Coordinates of C-alpha atoms and ligand atoms in Angstrom, one line a residue:
S71 CA 1.0 -22.3 -7.6
D72 CA -0.9 -22.7 -4.3
V73 CA -0.4 -19.5 -2.3
G74 CA -3.7 -20.0 -0.5
S75 CA -1.9 -20.4 2.9
Q76 CA -0.5 -16.9 2.7
K77 CA -3.3 -15.0 1.0
E78 CA -5.0 -14.0 4.3
R79 CA -1.9 -13.3 6.3
V80 CA -1.6 -9.8 7.8
V81 CA 1.5 -8.4 9.5
T82 CA 0.5 -5.3 11.5
K83 CA 2.4 -2.1 11.9
E84 CA 2.8 -3.0 15.6
E85 CA 4.4 -6.3 14.6
W86 CA 6.9 -4.6 12.4
L87 CA 7.8 -2.0 15.1
E88 CA 8.3 -4.9 17.5
K89 CA 10.6 -6.7 15.1
W90 CA 12.8 -3.5 15.1
E91 CA 12.6 -3.1 18.9
M92 CA 13.6 -6.7 19.5
G93 CA 16.3 -6.6 16.9
N94 CA 14.5 -9.3 15.0
I95 CA 15.6 -8.0 11.6
G96 CA 17.2 -10.9 9.8
F97 CA 16.2 -9.1 6.5
H98 CA 18.7 -6.3 7.1
K99 CA 22.1 -7.0 5.5
E100 CA 25.3 -5.1 6.3
Q101 CA 26.7 -5.8 2.8
R102 CA 25.3 -4.3 -0.4
H103 CA 22.9 -6.6 -2.2
P104 CA 24.8 -8.6 -4.8
L105 CA 21.9 -8.3 -7.3
L106 CA 22.0 -4.5 -7.1
Q107 CA 25.7 -4.5 -7.8
K108 CA 25.1 -6.9 -10.7
Y109 CA 22.2 -4.9 -12.2
L110 CA 23.3 -1.4 -11.3
D111 CA 23.9 -0.6 -14.9
V112 CA 20.4 -1.7 -15.8
L113 CA 18.9 0.5 -13.0
L114 CA 20.9 3.6 -14.0
N115 CA 20.6 2.9 -17.8
G116 CA 23.4 5.4 -18.5
R117 CA 21.8 8.2 -16.5
S118 CA 23.2 10.3 -13.7
G119 CA 21.7 12.4 -10.9
L120 CA 18.6 10.2 -10.6
R121 CA 15.8 10.3 -8.1
I122 CA 15.8 6.8 -6.7
F123 CA 13.0 5.4 -4.5
F124 CA 13.4 2.7 -1.8
P125 CA 9.9 1.5 -0.8
L126 CA 9.8 -0.1 2.7
C127 CA 13.5 0.9 3.0
G128 CA 14.4 -0.3 6.5
K129 CA 18.0 0.9 7.0
A130 CA 19.2 -0.5 3.7
V131 CA 22.8 0.3 3.2
E132 CA 22.4 0.7 -0.6
M133 CA 20.7 4.0 0.1
K134 CA 24.0 5.5 1.2
W135 CA 25.9 3.8 -1.7
L136 CA 23.6 5.3 -4.4
A137 CA 23.6 8.7 -2.7
D138 CA 27.4 8.7 -2.6
M139 CA 27.2 8.2 -6.4
G140 CA 25.4 11.5 -6.8
H141 CA 21.8 10.3 -6.9
S142 CA 19.0 11.6 -4.8
V143 CA 17.5 8.8 -2.6
V144 CA 14.0 8.8 -1.1
G145 CA 12.8 6.0 1.2
V146 CA 9.7 5.3 3.2
E147 CA 9.7 3.3 6.4
I148 CA 7.2 2.8 9.1
S149 CA 9.7 2.4 11.9
E150 CA 11.3 5.6 13.2
Q151 CA 13.9 3.4 14.9
A152 CA 15.0 2.0 11.6
V153 CA 15.3 5.5 10.0
K154 CA 17.3 6.8 13.0
E155 CA 19.6 3.8 13.0
F156 CA 20.3 4.4 9.2
F157 CA 21.5 7.9 9.8
S158 CA 23.5 7.1 13.0
E159 CA 25.1 3.9 11.6
H160 CA 26.4 5.9 8.6
S161 CA 27.3 8.9 10.9
L162 CA 25.1 11.2 8.7
P163 CA 23.8 14.3 10.3
Y164 CA 20.1 14.9 9.6
C165 CA 17.2 17.1 10.3
E166 CA 13.7 16.0 11.0
E167 CA 10.4 17.8 10.0
P168 CA 6.7 17.1 9.9
V169 CA 5.0 16.3 6.6
P170 CA 2.1 18.7 6.4
E171 CA 0.1 16.5 4.0
I172 CA 0.3 13.4 6.3
S173 CA -0.8 13.5 9.9
G174 CA 1.8 12.0 12.2
A175 CA 4.4 11.6 9.5
K176 CA 7.9 12.9 9.7
M177 CA 10.6 13.4 7.1
F178 CA 14.2 12.8 8.0
Q179 CA 16.7 14.4 5.6
S180 CA 20.5 14.2 5.6
T181 CA 22.0 17.6 6.0
S182 CA 23.6 17.2 2.6
G183 CA 20.1 16.9 1.3
N184 CA 20.5 13.9 -0.9
I185 CA 18.8 11.3 1.3
S186 CA 15.1 11.8 2.5
L187 CA 13.4 9.2 4.5
Y188 CA 9.7 9.4 5.1
C189 CA 8.6 7.8 8.4
C190 CA 5.0 6.8 7.7
S191 CA 3.1 4.1 5.9
I192 CA 3.8 3.8 2.2
Y193 CA 0.0 3.9 1.6
D194 CA 0.1 7.5 2.9
L195 CA 2.4 8.7 0.0
S196 CA 1.4 10.0 -3.4
S197 CA 3.3 11.7 -6.2
S198 CA 2.0 15.1 -5.1
I199 CA 3.9 14.6 -1.9
V200 CA 7.1 12.8 -3.0
G201 CA 7.2 13.5 -6.7
K202 CA 8.0 10.9 -9.3
F203 CA 11.1 8.6 -9.5
D204 CA 13.5 7.6 -12.3
A205 CA 14.4 4.3 -10.6
V206 CA 13.1 2.0 -7.9
W207 CA 15.0 -0.6 -5.9
D208 CA 12.3 -3.0 -4.6
R209 CA 14.0 -5.5 -2.3
G210 CA 12.1 -6.8 0.8
A211 CA 9.2 -4.5 -0.2
L212 CA 6.6 -6.1 -2.5
V213 CA 7.4 -9.4 -0.8
A214 CA 6.9 -7.8 2.7
V215 CA 3.6 -6.2 1.8
N216 CA 0.5 -8.1 3.1
P217 CA -0.8 -10.3 0.2
G218 CA -4.1 -8.5 0.4
D219 CA -2.5 -5.1 -0.1
R220 CA -0.4 -6.0 -3.2
Q221 CA -2.8 -4.5 -5.7
C222 CA -2.9 -1.2 -3.8
Y223 CA 0.9 -1.3 -3.5
A224 CA 1.5 -1.9 -7.2
S225 CA -0.9 0.8 -8.3
L226 CA 0.9 3.3 -6.0
M227 CA 4.3 2.3 -7.4
I228 CA 3.1 2.7 -11.0
N229 CA 1.9 6.2 -10.0
L230 CA 5.2 7.1 -8.4
V231 CA 7.4 6.4 -11.4
E232 CA 8.3 8.6 -14.4
K233 CA 7.6 7.3 -17.9
N234 CA 11.2 6.3 -18.6
S235 CA 11.9 4.8 -15.2
T236 CA 13.6 1.5 -14.3
Y237 CA 12.4 -0.8 -11.6
L238 CA 14.5 -3.6 -10.1
L239 CA 12.4 -6.1 -8.1
V240 CA 13.8 -8.9 -5.9
T241 CA 11.5 -11.8 -5.0
V242 CA 12.0 -15.1 -3.3
S243 CA 10.9 -18.4 -4.6
Y244 CA 9.9 -21.2 -2.2
D245 CA 7.0 -23.5 -1.2
P246 CA 4.4 -21.1 0.5
N247 CA 2.9 -24.0 2.4
K248 CA 6.2 -24.5 4.3
H249 CA 6.8 -20.9 5.5
K250 CA 4.2 -18.3 6.5
G251 CA 6.2 -15.2 5.5
P252 CA 7.2 -12.5 5.2
P253 CA 8.9 -12.5 2.9
F254 CA 5.9 -13.8 1.0
Y255 CA 6.0 -15.9 -2.2
V256 CA 4.8 -13.7 -5.1
P257 CA 4.5 -15.9 -8.2
E258 CA 5.8 -14.5 -11.5
S259 CA 2.3 -14.6 -13.0
E260 CA 1.0 -12.3 -10.2
I261 CA 3.9 -9.9 -10.8
K262 CA 2.9 -9.7 -14.4
S263 CA -0.7 -9.0 -13.6
L264 CA 0.2 -6.4 -10.9
F265 CA 2.6 -4.4 -13.0
G266 CA 1.4 -5.1 -16.5
Ligands
LIG132 N1 13.9 -3.0 2.1 C1 14.6 -3.2 3.3 C2 13.7 -3.7 4.5 C3 12.9 -4.9 4.2 S1 11.9 -5.4 5.5 C4 15.9 -4.0 3.2 O1 16.2 -4.4 2.0 O2 16.6 -4.2 4.1 C5 10.4 -4.5 5.3 C6 10.4 -3.2 6.0 O3 9.1 -2.5 5.7 C7 10.5 -3.2 7.5 O4 11.5 -2.4 7.9 C8 9.1 -2.7 8.0 O5 9.2 -1.9 9.2 C9 8.7 -1.8 6.8 N2 7.2 -1.7 6.6 C10 6.3 -2.6 6.8 N3 5.1 -2.1 6.4 C11 5.3 -0.8 6.0 C12 4.4 0.2 5.4 N4 3.1 0.0 5.3 N5 4.9 1.3 5.1 C13 6.3 1.6 5.3 N6 7.1 0.7 5.8 C14 6.6 -0.5 6.1

């Protein structure tokens, strides 16, 4: 497939923050993602009390849903506004603390302790800071990463998961010459080479 037109595209941190400020967040859905509902059993694979990671989490409502099931949810999101909206829209009390290993980063944690959202760039995280995960819900994440950063993103994700983890990835399929993205078109062949 010809993805040449998207290969060089860069969306800056400032542009993402501006999308949140302007309310230009068509990617956010109030309803739980139908594919997560459909494949929940695959994600959980009979396990309970999982550590579940939401890369580039926005204010995804599925975080609350999985936390209410007894799992422990960790997200990372560059927009502090998004993180604060998540807690306020679900009426969840939270506390906020700096992350000593990452300059400028903050961690927002629900008072009940089962939802922790890191406000920083995902590229600042490592397993020594956030630990490893049993499951990943990757929707609007790989496809939102700048095409030139995909390799770095995939290597990090591989590092952040336990051996027996499950990873659900949602992508979008369309003609990349007709839309500049994000979401970007990530061909299946590239997904295979990124994640092995
Ligand atoms: N996964 C969410 C949001 C998808 S949109 C959902 O399903 O609704 C992508 C999100 O990634 C935006 O909220 C944007 O602010 C955030 N983002 C972009 N680059 C990032 C980075 N390098 N680190 C962390 N978050 C980032």
